[in-house]
Amino acid sequence: MPIERIAIHHDKQMITGKDLLDRGLPSGKWFKAALAHINVHNLEGEVLEAYLDTVKPAPTIPLLAQPVPFYENISADTPIEQANIDYVRQSMQRLMRTPTVVAGAIMPDACPAGPLGTIPVGGIVVARNAIHPGMHSADICCSVMLTNLGKSDPKQVLDVAQQLTHFGPGGRPEGRQFALPADIEAEFRANAYLNSRRSLSMAREHLGTQGDGNHFLYVGVSRNTGDTVLVTHHGSRGPGALLYKQGMKVAENFRKALSPETDPNNAWIPAESEEGQRYWAALQTVRKWTKQNHLCLHEAVAGQLGATVQQQYWNEHNFVFRDGDLYYHAKGATPMDPKFMPDITGPRIIPLNMAQPILIVEGSTTETNLGFAPHGAGRNLSRTGHKRSKLGQTREEIFAEETRGIDARFFFNQIDISELPSAYKNAAQVQQQILDFDLATIVDEIRPYGCIMAGDWEQDAPWRKKKLAKAAARLAAANSQADDSALAAG
């Protein structure tokens, strides 16, 4: 529309939002300030055009016309596995049209983690100058730590660890909390993403806690040395979940302004923006907190045993790693390239399931692995789907069959069959695919003595007990009413 049609003078109508929309400009919060400036200063003609060029939003970024190619380091041996891979492939093809993405890969443990377009477990997505919170997910820095306790008795290690660890929701009660290191607390307070009363409270209370789901405390024996080894698996708990929630909100605001076509779960924070730099710093602080979360448990166990630590190392497998302007988002993938781990002190750790050895691996970056290996065995069925597949057997029967020969324990004394070995992909096949696709070299195995997991803590949760009590009360009332009716009729 010619500028003259909307130019205003003192005796003419003010320019409105409709006038700007008629010019093809996108609506937004910027309208209010822009209209005020235009009307106060009576802008028109070339002056108006020049002003609008300085304040109007940049053009939005469309999805890529075609998905960026990605590498598939996975194969199927059964129809169920093939169906799983097919869904993962569809999801990656949709995700790889995100405008920031430049490369990707999936590992042998790949399995769906949400609706189509969501990064799968066992997925790696590389973006340029962008951090995608949805691609590291809520369990930021989910990781594993290994401590070699020499010739300690495995049963004694597991018994002591069970007394000291904490699974389930919430944090540790007063009197059983670990001290939050001063330098970590200072970093929380210095970062706007982390400096809230709730975040700081969780940073203290959740230290030394392992959560639930597939997180574990595992005791085994090294194939190479015969030494007893402690391995823990968990993430950043409440502090990480709060950071993720904030990151997704910030990314969504950028998505609406920069690329509305992008799926919300793939929204990003521009890495060079103030928000991006602050978020990157917050991720590093949460990483440091999570490492300490493992360390305080390992130190406590070794201290109570009076054991001398022979070796200790860790690696995360749910994080964002940086190489220049490239951000590698690993959703359940173990970093092999030293450039991703500034504090590397040993090989990498790949657990499979509670009844199988934990793999100790080394490896190098190739064109197809992008510097990563799998983080575990992955699943072919959802938790609910797996439980359905076990109908006809009691939980106790399944547990006895699948944990024969190991000391398997659930912290809440409630069996969770969705965490038993059959819930995961075949460990031998995953191990073979690690070799077939040149993802890593296995240098040792930690053979299982026993394992502690949360178990079905919701079985006795207060909300469930309350719900069951209400249902029982309603049933009793209905039965009583039926008896009264029967008596009246008689």
Coordinates of C-alpha atoms in Angstrom, one line a residue:
M1 CA 0.0 0.0 0.0
P2 CA 1.5 3.4 -0.9
I3 CA 2.8 5.3 2.1
E4 CA 0.6 8.3 1.3
R5 CA -2.6 6.3 2.1
I6 CA -1.7 6.0 5.8
A7 CA 0.4 9.1 6.4
I8 CA -1.2 11.3 9.0
H9 CA -1.2 15.0 9.8
H10 CA -2.3 16.9 12.9
D11 CA -5.8 17.2 11.4
K12 CA -6.1 13.6 10.2
Q13 CA -6.9 10.3 11.8
M14 CA -4.2 8.5 13.8
I15 CA -2.4 5.5 12.4
T16 CA -3.8 2.3 14.0
G17 CA -2.7 -1.3 14.3
K18 CA -5.0 -2.1 11.3
D19 CA -2.9 0.3 9.2
L20 CA 0.2 -1.6 10.0
L21 CA -1.5 -4.9 9.3
D22 CA -2.6 -3.6 6.0
R23 CA 1.0 -3.0 5.2
G24 CA 1.7 -6.7 5.7
L25 CA 3.5 -6.2 9.0
P26 CA 3.2 -9.0 11.6
S27 CA 1.3 -8.1 14.8
G28 CA 3.0 -8.3 18.2
K29 CA 4.0 -6.5 21.3
W30 CA 6.1 -4.1 19.3
F31 CA 2.9 -2.5 17.8
K32 CA 2.1 -0.5 21.0
A33 CA 5.4 1.3 21.2
A34 CA 5.7 1.8 17.5
L35 CA 2.2 3.3 17.1
A36 CA 2.9 5.7 20.0
H37 CA 6.1 6.8 18.5
I38 CA 4.6 7.2 15.0
N39 CA 1.6 9.2 16.2
V40 CA 3.5 11.4 18.6
H41 CA 6.0 12.4 16.0
N42 CA 3.5 12.5 13.1
L43 CA 5.8 10.2 11.0
E44 CA 4.9 9.9 7.3
G45 CA 6.4 9.1 3.9
E46 CA 10.1 8.0 3.8
V47 CA 10.6 8.9 7.4
L48 CA 7.8 6.5 8.5
E49 CA 9.2 3.8 6.2
A50 CA 12.7 4.1 7.6
Y51 CA 11.4 4.0 11.2
L52 CA 9.3 0.8 10.5
D53 CA 12.4 -0.8 9.0
T54 CA 14.2 -0.4 12.4
V55 CA 11.5 -1.7 14.6
K56 CA 9.5 -4.4 12.7
P57 CA 10.4 -8.0 13.4
A58 CA 12.7 -9.9 11.1
P59 CA 11.1 -12.3 8.7
T60 CA 10.3 -15.7 10.3
I61 CA 12.5 -18.7 9.5
P62 CA 10.7 -21.5 7.6
L63 CA 11.3 -25.2 8.1
L64 CA 13.9 -26.8 5.9
A65 CA 12.5 -28.0 2.6
Q66 CA 14.0 -31.4 3.1
P67 CA 15.2 -33.2 6.2
V68 CA 18.9 -33.0 6.9
P69 CA 20.3 -36.6 6.4
F70 CA 21.1 -38.5 9.6
Y71 CA 23.0 -41.7 10.3
E72 CA 21.3 -44.9 11.5
N73 CA 23.6 -47.0 13.7
I74 CA 20.9 -49.6 14.4
S75 CA 19.4 -52.7 12.9
A76 CA 16.3 -54.9 13.7
D77 CA 16.1 -58.6 14.4
T78 CA 12.3 -58.8 15.1
P79 CA 9.1 -57.2 13.7
I80 CA 8.7 -55.3 17.0
E81 CA 12.2 -53.8 16.7
Q82 CA 11.6 -52.9 13.1
A83 CA 8.3 -51.1 14.1
N84 CA 10.3 -49.2 16.7
I85 CA 13.0 -48.2 14.2
D86 CA 10.3 -47.1 11.7
Y87 CA 8.7 -44.7 14.3
V88 CA 12.1 -43.4 15.3
R89 CA 13.0 -42.8 11.7
Q90 CA 9.8 -40.9 11.0
S91 CA 10.3 -38.8 14.1
M92 CA 13.9 -37.9 13.1
Q93 CA 12.8 -37.0 9.6
R94 CA 10.4 -34.5 10.9
L95 CA 12.8 -33.2 13.5
M96 CA 15.6 -32.8 10.9
R97 CA 13.7 -30.1 9.1
T98 CA 14.2 -27.8 12.1
P99 CA 16.0 -24.7 10.6
T100 CA 19.0 -24.8 13.0
V101 CA 19.8 -28.5 12.5
V102 CA 22.9 -29.6 10.5
A103 CA 23.5 -33.2 11.4
G104 CA 22.1 -36.2 13.4
A105 CA 22.4 -39.8 14.3
I106 CA 20.6 -42.6 16.1
M107 CA 22.2 -45.3 18.2
P108 CA 21.3 -49.0 18.8
D109 CA 19.3 -48.1 21.9
A110 CA 17.1 -45.7 19.9
C111 CA 13.4 -45.7 20.9
P112 CA 10.6 -43.2 20.9
A113 CA 10.4 -40.5 23.6
G114 CA 7.3 -38.6 22.6
P115 CA 5.1 -37.6 19.6
L116 CA 6.5 -37.6 16.1
G117 CA 9.2 -34.9 15.7
T118 CA 10.5 -35.5 19.3
I119 CA 14.2 -36.4 19.6
P120 CA 14.3 -40.2 20.4
V121 CA 16.2 -41.8 23.2
G122 CA 19.5 -42.7 21.6
G123 CA 19.4 -39.7 19.4
I124 CA 22.0 -37.0 18.6
V125 CA 21.1 -33.8 16.9
V126 CA 23.6 -31.1 16.0
A127 CA 22.4 -27.5 15.7
R128 CA 24.3 -24.4 14.7
N129 CA 24.2 -21.5 17.2
A130 CA 21.1 -22.9 19.0
I131 CA 20.3 -24.6 22.2
H132 CA 17.2 -26.8 22.1
P133 CA 16.0 -27.5 25.7
G134 CA 13.5 -30.1 24.4
M135 CA 16.4 -32.1 23.0
H136 CA 18.1 -32.6 26.3
S137 CA 14.7 -33.0 28.1
A138 CA 13.8 -32.6 31.7
D139 CA 16.4 -35.0 33.1
I140 CA 19.3 -32.7 32.3
C141 CA 22.7 -34.4 32.7
C142 CA 21.4 -37.9 33.4
S143 CA 24.7 -39.7 34.0
V144 CA 26.6 -42.6 35.4
M145 CA 29.5 -42.6 37.9
L146 CA 31.9 -45.6 38.6
T147 CA 34.0 -46.1 41.7
N148 CA 36.4 -49.0 42.1
L149 CA 36.4 -50.1 45.8
G150 CA 39.1 -52.7 45.5
K151 CA 38.5 -56.1 47.1
S152 CA 35.5 -55.0 49.1
D153 CA 32.7 -57.5 49.7
P154 CA 30.0 -56.9 47.1
K155 CA 27.1 -57.7 49.5
Q156 CA 28.5 -55.4 52.1
V157 CA 28.8 -52.6 49.6
L158 CA 25.2 -53.1 48.5
D159 CA 24.0 -53.2 52.1
V160 CA 25.8 -50.0 53.0
A161 CA 24.7 -48.3 49.8
Q162 CA 21.0 -49.2 50.5
Q163 CA 21.3 -47.5 53.9
L164 CA 22.8 -44.3 52.4
T165 CA 21.1 -43.8 49.1
H166 CA 17.6 -42.2 48.6
F167 CA 15.2 -43.1 45.8
G168 CA 11.7 -41.8 45.1
P169 CA 10.1 -38.3 44.9
G170 CA 11.2 -35.3 46.9
G171 CA 14.5 -34.8 48.7
R172 CA 16.3 -35.9 51.8
P173 CA 14.8 -35.0 55.2
E174 CA 16.7 -32.7 57.6
G175 CA 19.5 -34.5 59.3
R176 CA 20.2 -36.7 56.3
Q177 CA 21.2 -34.0 53.8
F178 CA 24.6 -33.6 52.2
A179 CA 26.3 -30.2 52.4
L180 CA 25.9 -28.2 49.1
P181 CA 29.4 -27.0 48.2
A182 CA 29.8 -23.2 48.5
D183 CA 31.1 -22.8 44.9
I184 CA 28.0 -24.6 43.4
E185 CA 25.6 -22.5 45.6
A186 CA 27.4 -19.3 44.5
E187 CA 26.9 -20.3 40.8
F188 CA 23.2 -21.0 41.5
R189 CA 22.8 -17.5 43.0
A190 CA 24.7 -15.8 40.2
N191 CA 22.4 -17.2 37.4
A192 CA 18.9 -15.8 37.0
Y193 CA 17.7 -19.2 35.7
L194 CA 18.8 -20.9 39.0
N195 CA 18.6 -18.2 41.6
S196 CA 15.1 -18.9 43.1
R197 CA 14.1 -20.0 46.5
R198 CA 12.7 -23.2 45.2
S199 CA 15.7 -24.0 43.0
L200 CA 18.2 -23.4 45.8
S201 CA 16.0 -25.4 48.2
M202 CA 16.0 -28.4 45.8
A203 CA 19.7 -28.0 45.2
R204 CA 20.2 -28.7 48.9
E205 CA 17.5 -31.3 49.6
H206 CA 17.9 -33.4 46.4
L207 CA 21.7 -33.7 46.7
G208 CA 22.4 -37.4 47.2
T209 CA 19.1 -38.6 45.7
Q210 CA 18.5 -40.8 42.7
G211 CA 14.8 -40.4 41.7
D212 CA 13.0 -43.3 40.2
G213 CA 12.3 -44.9 36.8
N214 CA 15.4 -46.4 35.2
H215 CA 17.8 -44.9 37.7
F216 CA 19.8 -47.4 39.8
L217 CA 22.7 -48.2 42.2
Y218 CA 24.6 -51.2 40.9
V219 CA 27.4 -53.3 42.5
G220 CA 29.5 -55.6 40.4
V221 CA 32.9 -57.1 39.8
S222 CA 35.4 -56.2 37.2
R223 CA 36.1 -58.9 34.6
N224 CA 39.6 -57.6 34.3
T225 CA 40.7 -57.2 37.9
G226 CA 38.1 -58.9 40.1
D227 CA 37.7 -55.6 42.0
T228 CA 34.3 -54.6 43.4
V229 CA 32.8 -51.7 41.6
L230 CA 29.9 -49.3 42.5
V231 CA 28.0 -47.6 39.7
T232 CA 25.2 -45.1 40.1
H233 CA 22.8 -43.8 37.4
H234 CA 20.7 -40.6 37.9
G235 CA 20.4 -37.0 36.8
S236 CA 19.9 -33.5 38.1
R237 CA 16.6 -34.1 39.9
G238 CA 14.6 -31.0 40.9
P239 CA 17.1 -28.3 39.9
G240 CA 17.5 -29.7 36.4
A241 CA 13.7 -30.1 36.0
L242 CA 13.2 -26.5 37.0
L243 CA 15.9 -25.3 34.6
Y244 CA 14.3 -27.3 31.8
K245 CA 10.9 -25.8 32.4
Q246 CA 12.3 -22.2 32.3
G247 CA 14.4 -23.1 29.2
M248 CA 11.3 -24.4 27.3
K249 CA 9.4 -21.2 28.1
V250 CA 12.2 -19.0 26.8
A251 CA 12.6 -21.2 23.7
E252 CA 8.9 -21.0 23.0
N253 CA 9.0 -17.2 23.0
F254 CA 11.8 -17.3 20.5
R255 CA 10.0 -19.9 18.4
K256 CA 6.9 -17.8 18.1
A257 CA 9.0 -14.8 16.9
L258 CA 11.6 -16.6 14.9
S259 CA 10.1 -19.8 13.5
P260 CA 6.4 -20.5 14.2
E261 CA 6.5 -23.5 11.8
T262 CA 8.9 -25.3 14.1
D263 CA 7.4 -27.9 16.4
P264 CA 7.2 -26.5 20.0
N265 CA 9.2 -29.4 21.4
N266 CA 12.0 -28.4 19.0
A267 CA 12.0 -24.7 19.9
W268 CA 15.4 -23.1 20.5
I269 CA 17.3 -20.4 22.3
P270 CA 19.7 -18.5 20.1
A271 CA 23.1 -19.4 21.6
E272 CA 24.6 -15.9 21.1
S273 CA 21.7 -14.1 22.7
E274 CA 21.9 -13.0 26.3
E275 CA 19.3 -15.6 27.2
G276 CA 21.3 -18.3 25.4
Q277 CA 24.6 -17.4 27.1
R278 CA 22.9 -17.4 30.5
Y279 CA 21.2 -20.7 29.8
W280 CA 24.5 -22.3 28.6
A281 CA 26.1 -21.2 31.9
A282 CA 23.1 -22.6 33.9
L283 CA 23.6 -26.0 32.1
Q284 CA 27.2 -26.1 33.2
T285 CA 26.2 -25.4 36.8
V286 CA 23.6 -28.1 36.8
R287 CA 26.2 -30.4 35.3
K288 CA 28.6 -29.6 38.2
W289 CA 25.7 -30.2 40.7
T290 CA 24.8 -33.5 39.1
K291 CA 28.4 -34.8 39.3
Q292 CA 28.4 -33.8 43.0
N293 CA 25.1 -35.6 43.4
H294 CA 26.8 -38.8 42.4
L295 CA 30.1 -38.1 44.2
C296 CA 28.5 -37.5 47.7
L297 CA 26.9 -41.0 47.5
H298 CA 30.1 -42.7 46.4
E299 CA 32.2 -40.9 49.0
A300 CA 29.7 -41.8 51.7
V301 CA 29.7 -45.5 50.8
A302 CA 33.5 -45.7 50.6
G303 CA 33.8 -43.8 53.9
Q304 CA 31.4 -46.1 55.8
L305 CA 33.2 -49.1 54.4
G306 CA 36.6 -47.8 55.1
A307 CA 37.5 -48.7 51.5
T308 CA 40.3 -47.0 49.5
V309 CA 39.0 -45.7 46.1
Q310 CA 41.1 -47.3 43.4
Q311 CA 39.6 -45.5 40.4
Q312 CA 36.7 -43.2 39.8
Y313 CA 35.2 -41.6 36.6
W314 CA 31.8 -40.6 35.2
N315 CA 30.1 -39.5 32.0
E316 CA 26.7 -37.9 31.3
H317 CA 24.5 -39.1 28.4
N318 CA 21.7 -36.6 28.4
F319 CA 23.1 -33.2 27.8
V320 CA 24.2 -30.5 25.3
F321 CA 27.8 -30.5 24.2
R322 CA 29.6 -27.7 22.4
D323 CA 32.2 -27.6 19.6
G324 CA 32.6 -24.0 18.4
D325 CA 29.2 -22.8 17.1
L326 CA 27.9 -26.4 16.9
Y327 CA 25.7 -27.7 19.8
Y328 CA 25.4 -31.5 20.0
H329 CA 22.2 -32.5 21.7
A330 CA 22.4 -36.0 23.1
K331 CA 19.2 -37.5 24.3
G332 CA 20.5 -40.7 25.9
A333 CA 23.8 -41.0 24.0
T334 CA 27.3 -41.5 25.6
P335 CA 30.0 -38.9 24.5
M336 CA 33.1 -40.6 23.2
D337 CA 35.1 -37.6 21.9
P338 CA 37.3 -36.0 24.5
K339 CA 36.3 -32.5 23.3
F340 CA 32.8 -33.1 24.8
M341 CA 34.1 -33.8 28.3
P342 CA 36.5 -31.2 29.9
D343 CA 36.9 -33.3 33.0
I344 CA 37.5 -36.7 31.4
T345 CA 39.4 -39.1 33.8
G346 CA 38.7 -42.6 32.3
P347 CA 36.8 -44.6 29.8
R348 CA 33.0 -44.5 29.3
I349 CA 30.2 -46.4 31.1
I350 CA 27.3 -48.1 29.2
P351 CA 24.8 -50.1 31.4
L352 CA 22.4 -52.5 29.8
N353 CA 20.1 -54.0 32.5
M354 CA 20.3 -55.1 36.1
A355 CA 21.2 -58.7 35.2
Q356 CA 23.8 -58.0 32.6
P357 CA 27.4 -56.6 32.8
I358 CA 28.0 -52.9 32.5
L359 CA 30.2 -52.2 29.6
I360 CA 33.4 -50.1 30.0
V361 CA 34.3 -48.7 26.6
E362 CA 36.6 -46.5 24.7
G363 CA 36.2 -45.1 21.1
S364 CA 36.8 -42.4 18.6
T365 CA 34.8 -40.1 16.5
T366 CA 33.7 -41.4 13.0
E367 CA 31.5 -39.8 10.3
T368 CA 28.6 -42.0 11.4
N369 CA 28.7 -41.9 15.2
L370 CA 29.4 -38.1 15.4
G371 CA 31.5 -38.8 18.5
F372 CA 28.9 -40.8 20.5
A373 CA 27.9 -44.4 21.5
P374 CA 24.7 -45.7 23.0
H375 CA 23.8 -45.0 26.6
G376 CA 22.2 -48.3 27.4
A377 CA 19.9 -51.0 25.9
G378 CA 16.8 -48.9 25.2
R379 CA 13.2 -50.3 24.9
N380 CA 11.1 -51.7 22.1
L381 CA 7.9 -51.3 24.1
S382 CA 6.6 -48.6 26.4
R383 CA 6.4 -49.4 30.1
T384 CA 2.6 -50.0 29.8
G385 CA 3.1 -52.1 26.7
H386 CA 5.7 -54.3 28.5
K387 CA 3.4 -54.8 31.4
R388 CA 0.6 -55.9 29.1
S389 CA 3.0 -58.4 27.5
K390 CA 3.4 -60.0 31.0
L391 CA -0.3 -60.6 31.7
G392 CA -0.8 -64.1 33.1
Q393 CA 2.2 -64.0 35.5
T394 CA 2.4 -62.5 38.9
R395 CA 4.9 -59.8 39.6
E396 CA 6.7 -62.1 42.0
E397 CA 7.0 -64.9 39.4
I398 CA 8.4 -62.5 36.8
F399 CA 10.8 -61.0 39.3
A400 CA 12.1 -64.4 40.5
E401 CA 12.6 -65.6 36.9
E402 CA 14.4 -62.5 35.6
T403 CA 16.7 -61.8 38.6
R404 CA 17.9 -65.3 39.2
G405 CA 21.5 -65.2 40.3
I406 CA 21.6 -61.5 41.3
D407 CA 20.7 -59.6 44.4
A408 CA 18.1 -57.3 43.0
R409 CA 16.3 -54.9 45.4
F410 CA 13.6 -52.3 45.2
F411 CA 14.0 -49.3 47.6
F412 CA 10.3 -49.2 48.3
N413 CA 9.9 -53.0 48.4
Q414 CA 7.4 -52.9 45.5
I415 CA 8.4 -54.8 42.3
D416 CA 8.4 -52.7 39.1
I417 CA 8.3 -55.1 36.3
S418 CA 8.9 -52.3 33.8
E419 CA 12.5 -52.1 35.0
L420 CA 13.3 -55.8 34.9
P421 CA 15.6 -57.1 32.1
S422 CA 12.9 -58.1 29.7
A423 CA 11.6 -54.5 29.6
Y424 CA 14.7 -53.6 27.6
K425 CA 16.2 -54.6 24.3
N426 CA 18.3 -57.7 24.0
A427 CA 21.6 -56.8 25.7
A428 CA 23.7 -59.1 23.5
Q429 CA 22.2 -57.7 20.3
V430 CA 22.9 -54.1 21.5
Q431 CA 26.4 -55.1 22.4
Q432 CA 26.9 -56.6 19.0
Q433 CA 25.6 -53.5 17.2
I434 CA 28.1 -51.4 19.1
L435 CA 30.8 -53.4 17.5
D436 CA 29.1 -53.7 14.1
F437 CA 28.7 -50.0 13.7
D438 CA 32.1 -49.2 15.1
L439 CA 30.7 -47.1 18.0
A440 CA 33.1 -48.2 20.7
T441 CA 35.6 -50.8 21.9
I442 CA 34.7 -52.8 25.0
V443 CA 37.7 -52.7 27.4
D444 CA 36.1 -54.2 30.5
E445 CA 32.8 -55.5 31.9
I446 CA 31.4 -55.0 35.4
R447 CA 29.6 -58.3 36.0
P448 CA 26.5 -57.9 38.3
Y449 CA 26.4 -58.8 41.9
G450 CA 23.2 -56.8 42.7
C451 CA 21.3 -53.7 42.0
I452 CA 18.9 -51.2 43.8
M453 CA 16.2 -49.4 42.0
A454 CA 13.3 -47.3 43.2
G455 CA 10.6 -49.8 42.5
D456 CA 6.9 -49.0 42.2
W457 CA 6.9 -46.3 44.9
E458 CA 3.5 -45.1 43.7
Q459 CA 1.9 -48.4 45.0
D460 CA 1.9 -47.0 48.5
A461 CA 1.8 -43.3 47.7
P462 CA -0.5 -41.2 49.8
W463 CA -2.5 -40.0 46.8
R464 CA -3.1 -43.6 45.7
K465 CA -4.1 -44.8 49.2
K466 CA -6.5 -41.9 49.4
K467 CA -8.0 -42.8 46.0
L468 CA -8.4 -46.5 47.0
A469 CA -9.9 -45.5 50.3
K470 CA -12.5 -43.3 48.5
A471 CA -13.3 -46.1 46.0
A472 CA -13.7 -48.6 48.9
A473 CA -16.0 -46.2 50.8
R474 CA -18.1 -45.7 47.7
L475 CA -18.4 -49.4 47.1
A476 CA -19.3 -50.0 50.8
A477 CA -22.0 -47.2 50.6
A478 CA -23.4 -48.8 47.4
N479 CA -23.5 -52.2 49.0
S480 CA -25.2 -50.8 52.1
Q481 CA -27.8 -49.1 50.0
A482 CA -28.5 -52.3 48.1
D483 CA -28.9 -54.2 51.3
D484 CA -31.4 -51.6 52.6
S485 CA -33.4 -51.8 49.4
A486 CA -33.5 -55.6 49.6
L487 CA -34.7 -55.4 53.2
A488 CA -37.4 -52.9 52.3
A489 CA -38.5 -55.0 49.4
G490 CA -38.7 -58.1 51.7

